[in-house]
Coordinates of N, CA and C and ligand atoms in Angstrom, one line a residue:
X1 N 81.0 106.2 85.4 CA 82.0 107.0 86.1 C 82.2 108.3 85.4
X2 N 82.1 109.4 86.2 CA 82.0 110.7 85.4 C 83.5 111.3 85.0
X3 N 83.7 111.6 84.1 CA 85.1 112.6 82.9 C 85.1 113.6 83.5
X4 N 86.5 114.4 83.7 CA 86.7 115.4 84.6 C 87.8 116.1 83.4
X5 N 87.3 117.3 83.0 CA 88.0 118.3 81.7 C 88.9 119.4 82.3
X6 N 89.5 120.1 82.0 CA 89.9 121.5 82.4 C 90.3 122.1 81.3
X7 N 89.7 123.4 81.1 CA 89.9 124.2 80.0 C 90.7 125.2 80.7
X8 N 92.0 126.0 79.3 CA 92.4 126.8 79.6 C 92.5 128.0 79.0
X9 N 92.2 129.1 79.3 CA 91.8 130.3 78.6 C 93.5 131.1 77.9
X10 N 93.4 131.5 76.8 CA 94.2 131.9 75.8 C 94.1 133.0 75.6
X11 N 94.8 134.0 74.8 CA 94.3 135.1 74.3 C 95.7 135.3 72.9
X12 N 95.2 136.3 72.0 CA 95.1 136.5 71.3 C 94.8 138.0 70.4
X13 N 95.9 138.8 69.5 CA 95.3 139.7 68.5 C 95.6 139.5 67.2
X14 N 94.8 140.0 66.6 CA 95.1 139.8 65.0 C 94.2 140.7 64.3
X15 N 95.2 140.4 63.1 CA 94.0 141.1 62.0 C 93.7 140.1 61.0
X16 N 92.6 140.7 60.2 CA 92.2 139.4 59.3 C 90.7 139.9 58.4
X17 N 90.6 140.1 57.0 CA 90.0 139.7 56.2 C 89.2 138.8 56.0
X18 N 87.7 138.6 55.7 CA 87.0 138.0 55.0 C 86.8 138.0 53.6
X19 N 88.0 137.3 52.7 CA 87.6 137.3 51.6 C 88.6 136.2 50.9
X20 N 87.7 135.7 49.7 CA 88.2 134.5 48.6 C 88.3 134.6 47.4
X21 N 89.3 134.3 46.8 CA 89.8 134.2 45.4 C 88.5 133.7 44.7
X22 N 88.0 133.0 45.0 CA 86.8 131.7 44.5 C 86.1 132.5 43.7
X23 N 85.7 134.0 44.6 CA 84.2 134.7 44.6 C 84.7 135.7 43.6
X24 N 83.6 136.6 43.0 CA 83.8 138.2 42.3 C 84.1 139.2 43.7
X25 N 84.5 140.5 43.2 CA 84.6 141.6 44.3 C 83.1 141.3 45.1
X26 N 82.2 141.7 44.0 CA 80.8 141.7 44.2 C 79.9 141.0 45.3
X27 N 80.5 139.3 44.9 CA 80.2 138.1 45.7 C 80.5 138.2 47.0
X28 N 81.8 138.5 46.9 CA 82.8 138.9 48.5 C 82.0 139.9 49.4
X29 N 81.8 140.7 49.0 CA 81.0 141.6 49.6 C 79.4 141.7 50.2
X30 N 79.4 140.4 49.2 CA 77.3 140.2 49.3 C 77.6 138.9 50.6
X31 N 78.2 138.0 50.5 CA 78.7 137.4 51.3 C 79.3 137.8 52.8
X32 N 80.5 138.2 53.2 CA 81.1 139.0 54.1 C 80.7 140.2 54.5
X33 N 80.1 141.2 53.8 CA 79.8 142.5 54.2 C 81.2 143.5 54.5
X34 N 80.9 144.0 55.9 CA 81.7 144.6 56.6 C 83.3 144.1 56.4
X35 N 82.8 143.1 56.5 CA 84.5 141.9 57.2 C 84.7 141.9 55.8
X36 N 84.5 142.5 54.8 CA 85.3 141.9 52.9 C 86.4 143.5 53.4
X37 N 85.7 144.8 54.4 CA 86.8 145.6 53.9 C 88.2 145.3 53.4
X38 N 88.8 146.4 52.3 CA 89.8 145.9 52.1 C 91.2 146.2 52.9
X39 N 91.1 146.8 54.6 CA 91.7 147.5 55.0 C 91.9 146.3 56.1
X40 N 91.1 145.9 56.2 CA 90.9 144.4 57.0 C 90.3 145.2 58.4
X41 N 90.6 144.4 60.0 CA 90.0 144.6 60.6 C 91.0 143.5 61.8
X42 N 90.5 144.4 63.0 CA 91.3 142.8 64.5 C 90.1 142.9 65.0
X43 N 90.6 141.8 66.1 CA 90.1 140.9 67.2 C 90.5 140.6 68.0
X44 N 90.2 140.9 68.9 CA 90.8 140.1 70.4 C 90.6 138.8 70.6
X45 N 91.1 137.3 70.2 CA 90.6 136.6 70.3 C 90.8 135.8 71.4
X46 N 90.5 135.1 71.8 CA 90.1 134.1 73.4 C 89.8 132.5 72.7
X47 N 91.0 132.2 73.2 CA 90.9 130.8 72.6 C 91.0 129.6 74.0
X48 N 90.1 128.7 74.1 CA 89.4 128.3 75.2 C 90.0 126.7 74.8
X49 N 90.9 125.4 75.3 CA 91.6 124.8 75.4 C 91.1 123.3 76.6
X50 N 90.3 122.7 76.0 CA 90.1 122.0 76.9 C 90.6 120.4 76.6
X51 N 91.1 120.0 77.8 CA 91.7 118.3 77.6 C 91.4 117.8 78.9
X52 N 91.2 116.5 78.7 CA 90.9 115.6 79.5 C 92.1 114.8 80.2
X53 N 91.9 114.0 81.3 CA 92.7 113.5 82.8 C 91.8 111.6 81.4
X54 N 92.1 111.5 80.6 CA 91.9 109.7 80.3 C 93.1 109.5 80.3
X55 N 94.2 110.1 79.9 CA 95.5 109.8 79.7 C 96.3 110.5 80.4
X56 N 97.1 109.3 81.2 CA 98.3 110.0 82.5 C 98.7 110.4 82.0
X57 N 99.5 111.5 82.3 CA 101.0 112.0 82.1 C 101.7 111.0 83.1
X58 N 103.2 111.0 82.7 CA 104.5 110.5 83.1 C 104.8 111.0 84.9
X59 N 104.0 112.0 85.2 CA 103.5 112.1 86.8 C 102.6 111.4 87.7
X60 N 102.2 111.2 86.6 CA 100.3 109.9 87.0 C 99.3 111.1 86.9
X61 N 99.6 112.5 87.1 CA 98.1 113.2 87.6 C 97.8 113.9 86.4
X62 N 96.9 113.1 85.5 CA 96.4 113.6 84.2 C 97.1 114.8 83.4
X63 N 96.2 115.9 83.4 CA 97.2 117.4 82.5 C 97.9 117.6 82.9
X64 N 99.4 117.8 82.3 CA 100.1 118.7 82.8 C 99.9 120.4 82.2
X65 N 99.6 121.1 82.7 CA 98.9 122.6 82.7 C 99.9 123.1 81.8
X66 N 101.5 123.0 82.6 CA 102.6 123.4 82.4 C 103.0 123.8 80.6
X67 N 102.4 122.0 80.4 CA 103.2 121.6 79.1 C 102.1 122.1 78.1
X68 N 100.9 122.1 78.6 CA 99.8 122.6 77.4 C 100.0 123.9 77.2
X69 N 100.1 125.1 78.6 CA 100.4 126.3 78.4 C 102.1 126.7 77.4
X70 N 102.9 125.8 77.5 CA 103.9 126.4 76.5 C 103.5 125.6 75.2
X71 N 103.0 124.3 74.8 CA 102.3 124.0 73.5 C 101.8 125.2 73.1
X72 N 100.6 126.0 73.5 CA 99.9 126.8 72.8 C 100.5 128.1 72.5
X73 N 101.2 128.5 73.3 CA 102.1 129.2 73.2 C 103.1 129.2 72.6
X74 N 103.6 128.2 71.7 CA 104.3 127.9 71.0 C 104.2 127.7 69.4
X75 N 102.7 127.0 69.3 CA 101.8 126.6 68.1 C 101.2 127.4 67.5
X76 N 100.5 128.1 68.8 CA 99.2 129.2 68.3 C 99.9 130.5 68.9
X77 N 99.7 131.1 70.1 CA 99.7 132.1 70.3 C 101.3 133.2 69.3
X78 N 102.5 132.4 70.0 CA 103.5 133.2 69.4 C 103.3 133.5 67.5
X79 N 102.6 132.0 67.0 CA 102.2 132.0 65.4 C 101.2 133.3 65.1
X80 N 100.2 133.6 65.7 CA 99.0 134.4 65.3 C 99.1 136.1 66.3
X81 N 99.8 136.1 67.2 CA 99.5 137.2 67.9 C 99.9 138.1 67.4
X82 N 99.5 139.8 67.5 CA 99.8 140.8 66.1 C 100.0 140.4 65.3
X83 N 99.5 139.7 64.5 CA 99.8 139.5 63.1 C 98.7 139.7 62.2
X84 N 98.7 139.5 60.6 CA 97.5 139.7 60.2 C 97.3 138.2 59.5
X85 N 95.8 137.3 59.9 CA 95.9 135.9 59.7 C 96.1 135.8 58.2
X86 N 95.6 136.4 57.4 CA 95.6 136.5 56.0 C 96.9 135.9 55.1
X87 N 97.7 136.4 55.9 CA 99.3 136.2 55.2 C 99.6 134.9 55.8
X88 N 99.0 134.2 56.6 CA 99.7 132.7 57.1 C 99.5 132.1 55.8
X89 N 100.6 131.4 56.1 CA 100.9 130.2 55.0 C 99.4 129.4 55.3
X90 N 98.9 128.8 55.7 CA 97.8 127.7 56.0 C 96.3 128.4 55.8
X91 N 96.4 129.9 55.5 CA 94.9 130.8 55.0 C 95.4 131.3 53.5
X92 N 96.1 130.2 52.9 CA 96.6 130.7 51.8 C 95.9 130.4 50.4
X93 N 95.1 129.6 51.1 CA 93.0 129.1 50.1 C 92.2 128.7 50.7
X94 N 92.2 129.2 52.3 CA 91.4 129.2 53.1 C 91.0 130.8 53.5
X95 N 89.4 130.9 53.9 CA 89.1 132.1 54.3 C 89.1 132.5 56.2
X96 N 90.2 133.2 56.2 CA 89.8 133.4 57.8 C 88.7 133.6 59.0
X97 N 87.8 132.8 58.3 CA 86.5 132.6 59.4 C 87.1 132.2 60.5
X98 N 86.0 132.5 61.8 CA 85.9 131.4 62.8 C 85.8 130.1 62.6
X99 N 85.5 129.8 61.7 CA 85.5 128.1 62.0 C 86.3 127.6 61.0
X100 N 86.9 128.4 60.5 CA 88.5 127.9 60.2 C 89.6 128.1 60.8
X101 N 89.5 129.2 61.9 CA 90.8 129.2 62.6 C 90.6 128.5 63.6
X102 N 89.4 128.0 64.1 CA 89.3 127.2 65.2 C 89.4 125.6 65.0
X103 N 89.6 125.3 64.1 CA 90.2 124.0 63.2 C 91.3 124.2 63.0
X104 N 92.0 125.1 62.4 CA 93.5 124.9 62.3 C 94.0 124.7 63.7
X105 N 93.6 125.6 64.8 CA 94.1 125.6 66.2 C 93.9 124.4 66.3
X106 N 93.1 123.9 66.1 CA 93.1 122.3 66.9 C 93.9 121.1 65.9
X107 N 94.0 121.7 64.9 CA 95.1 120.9 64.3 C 96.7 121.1 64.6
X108 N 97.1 122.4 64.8 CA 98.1 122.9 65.4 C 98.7 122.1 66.6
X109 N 97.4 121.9 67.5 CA 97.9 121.4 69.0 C 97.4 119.9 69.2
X110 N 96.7 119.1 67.6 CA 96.3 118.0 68.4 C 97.8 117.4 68.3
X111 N 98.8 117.4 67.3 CA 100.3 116.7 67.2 C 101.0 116.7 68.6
X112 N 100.8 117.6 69.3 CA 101.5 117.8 70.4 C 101.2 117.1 72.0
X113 N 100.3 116.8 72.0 CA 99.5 116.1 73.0 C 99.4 115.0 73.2
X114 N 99.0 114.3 74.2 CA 99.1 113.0 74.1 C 98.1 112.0 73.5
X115 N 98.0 111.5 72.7 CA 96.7 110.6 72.2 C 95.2 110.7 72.8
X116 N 94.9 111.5 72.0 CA 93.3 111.4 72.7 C 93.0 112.6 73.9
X117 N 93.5 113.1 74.3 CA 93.8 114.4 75.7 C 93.1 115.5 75.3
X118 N 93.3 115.7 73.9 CA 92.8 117.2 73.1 C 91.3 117.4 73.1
X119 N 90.1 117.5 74.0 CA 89.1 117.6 74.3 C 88.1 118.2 72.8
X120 N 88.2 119.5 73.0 CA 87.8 120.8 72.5 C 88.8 121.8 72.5
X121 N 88.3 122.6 71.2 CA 89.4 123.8 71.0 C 88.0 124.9 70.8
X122 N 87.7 125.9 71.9 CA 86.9 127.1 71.4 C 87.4 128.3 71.0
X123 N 86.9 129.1 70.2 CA 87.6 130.7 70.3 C 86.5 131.8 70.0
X124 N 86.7 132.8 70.4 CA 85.7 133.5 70.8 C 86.7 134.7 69.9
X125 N 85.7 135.2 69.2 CA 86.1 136.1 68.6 C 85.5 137.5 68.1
X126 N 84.0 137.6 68.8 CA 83.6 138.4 68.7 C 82.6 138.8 70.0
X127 N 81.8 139.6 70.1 CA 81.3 139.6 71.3 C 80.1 138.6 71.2
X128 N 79.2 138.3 70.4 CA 78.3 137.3 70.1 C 79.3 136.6 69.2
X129 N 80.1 136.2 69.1 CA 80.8 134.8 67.8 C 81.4 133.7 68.7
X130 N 81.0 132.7 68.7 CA 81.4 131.8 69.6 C 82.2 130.3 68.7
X131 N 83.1 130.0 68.5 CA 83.1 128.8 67.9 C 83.7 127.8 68.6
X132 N 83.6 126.4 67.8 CA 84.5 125.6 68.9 C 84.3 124.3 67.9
X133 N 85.2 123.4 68.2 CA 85.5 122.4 67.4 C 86.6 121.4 67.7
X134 N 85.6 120.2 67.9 CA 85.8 118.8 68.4 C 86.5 117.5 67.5
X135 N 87.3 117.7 67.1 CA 87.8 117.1 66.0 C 88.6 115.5 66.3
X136 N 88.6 114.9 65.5 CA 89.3 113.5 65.8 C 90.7 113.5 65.9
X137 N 91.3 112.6 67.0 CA 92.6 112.7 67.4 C 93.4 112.7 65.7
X138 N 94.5 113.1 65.6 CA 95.3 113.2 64.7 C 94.8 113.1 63.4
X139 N 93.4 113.7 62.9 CA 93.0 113.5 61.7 C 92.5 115.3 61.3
X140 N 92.9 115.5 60.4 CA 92.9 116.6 59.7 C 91.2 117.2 59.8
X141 N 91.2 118.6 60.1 CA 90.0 119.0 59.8 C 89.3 119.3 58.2
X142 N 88.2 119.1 58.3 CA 87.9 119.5 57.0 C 87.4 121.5 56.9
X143 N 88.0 122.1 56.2 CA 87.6 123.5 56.0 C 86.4 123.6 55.2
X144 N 85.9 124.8 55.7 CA 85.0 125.0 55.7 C 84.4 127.0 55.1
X145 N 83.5 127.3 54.3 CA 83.5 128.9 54.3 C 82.5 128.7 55.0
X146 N 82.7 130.7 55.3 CA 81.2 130.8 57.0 C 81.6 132.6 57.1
X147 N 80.9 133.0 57.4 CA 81.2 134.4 57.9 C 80.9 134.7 59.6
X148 N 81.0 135.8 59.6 CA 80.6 136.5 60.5 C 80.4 138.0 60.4
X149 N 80.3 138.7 61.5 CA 79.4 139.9 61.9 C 79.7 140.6 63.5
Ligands
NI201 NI1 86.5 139.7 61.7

């Protein structure tokens, strides 16, 4: 019997730094490139939100749209929008990659949902940068370094 998903599209600005305490100036820069500037840099990001109809809502008719769109909006968007990601508390020895902020989002919004519902969390963050990340209901992601371009 086939699974029926609905993703919902997000958006997103910020600014944000590639760079780690871990590394030398030097390292940072052979590593990250562009993205080590120290002036930092934005993105329009598009964060892509998919959950699944296995678990009713209290209406019977799987997602409610309603409640996902003020979750994210409440978790992620009002948290991250103009802002610069660097200063969050939670990039505080993590590096703001894509595939670290697309793990925190999905850690942000799996508490909120109902067991099991939280499909996929994508975010698009560059014109070629695609991430996305499938993570287990209520279990912490593991971080990760990674660049981009
Ligand atoms: Ni960047």
């Amino acid at each position: 019997m086939g699974q029926v998903s609905v993703t919902r599209r997000y958006r997103f600005c910020a600014a944000h730094r590639l760079h780690t305490d871990y590394l030398s100036p030097q390292e940072n820069l052979a590593v990250f490139g562009k993205c080590n500037n120290p002036n930092g840099h934005g993105h329009n990001y598009v964060v892509l939100v998919t959950v699944g109809n296995r678990v009713q809502t209290e209406a019977g008719g799987g997602v409610d749209l309603g409640r996902l769109d003020q979750i994210v909006g409440e978790q992620v968007i009002t948290r991250f929008d103009h802002c610069d990601l660097n200063q969050d508390p939670e990039f505080a020895d993590r590096t703001t990659t894509g595939e670290n902020l697309v793990m925190l989002i999905w850690d942000l919004l799996v508490p909120y949902l109902p067991d099991g519902q939280l499909e996929k969390v994508g975010l698009i963050e560059t014109r070629d940068n695609y991430f996305e990340y499938a993570g287990a209901t209520n279990q912490a992601p593991v971080f990760r370094e990674g660049r981009h371009g």
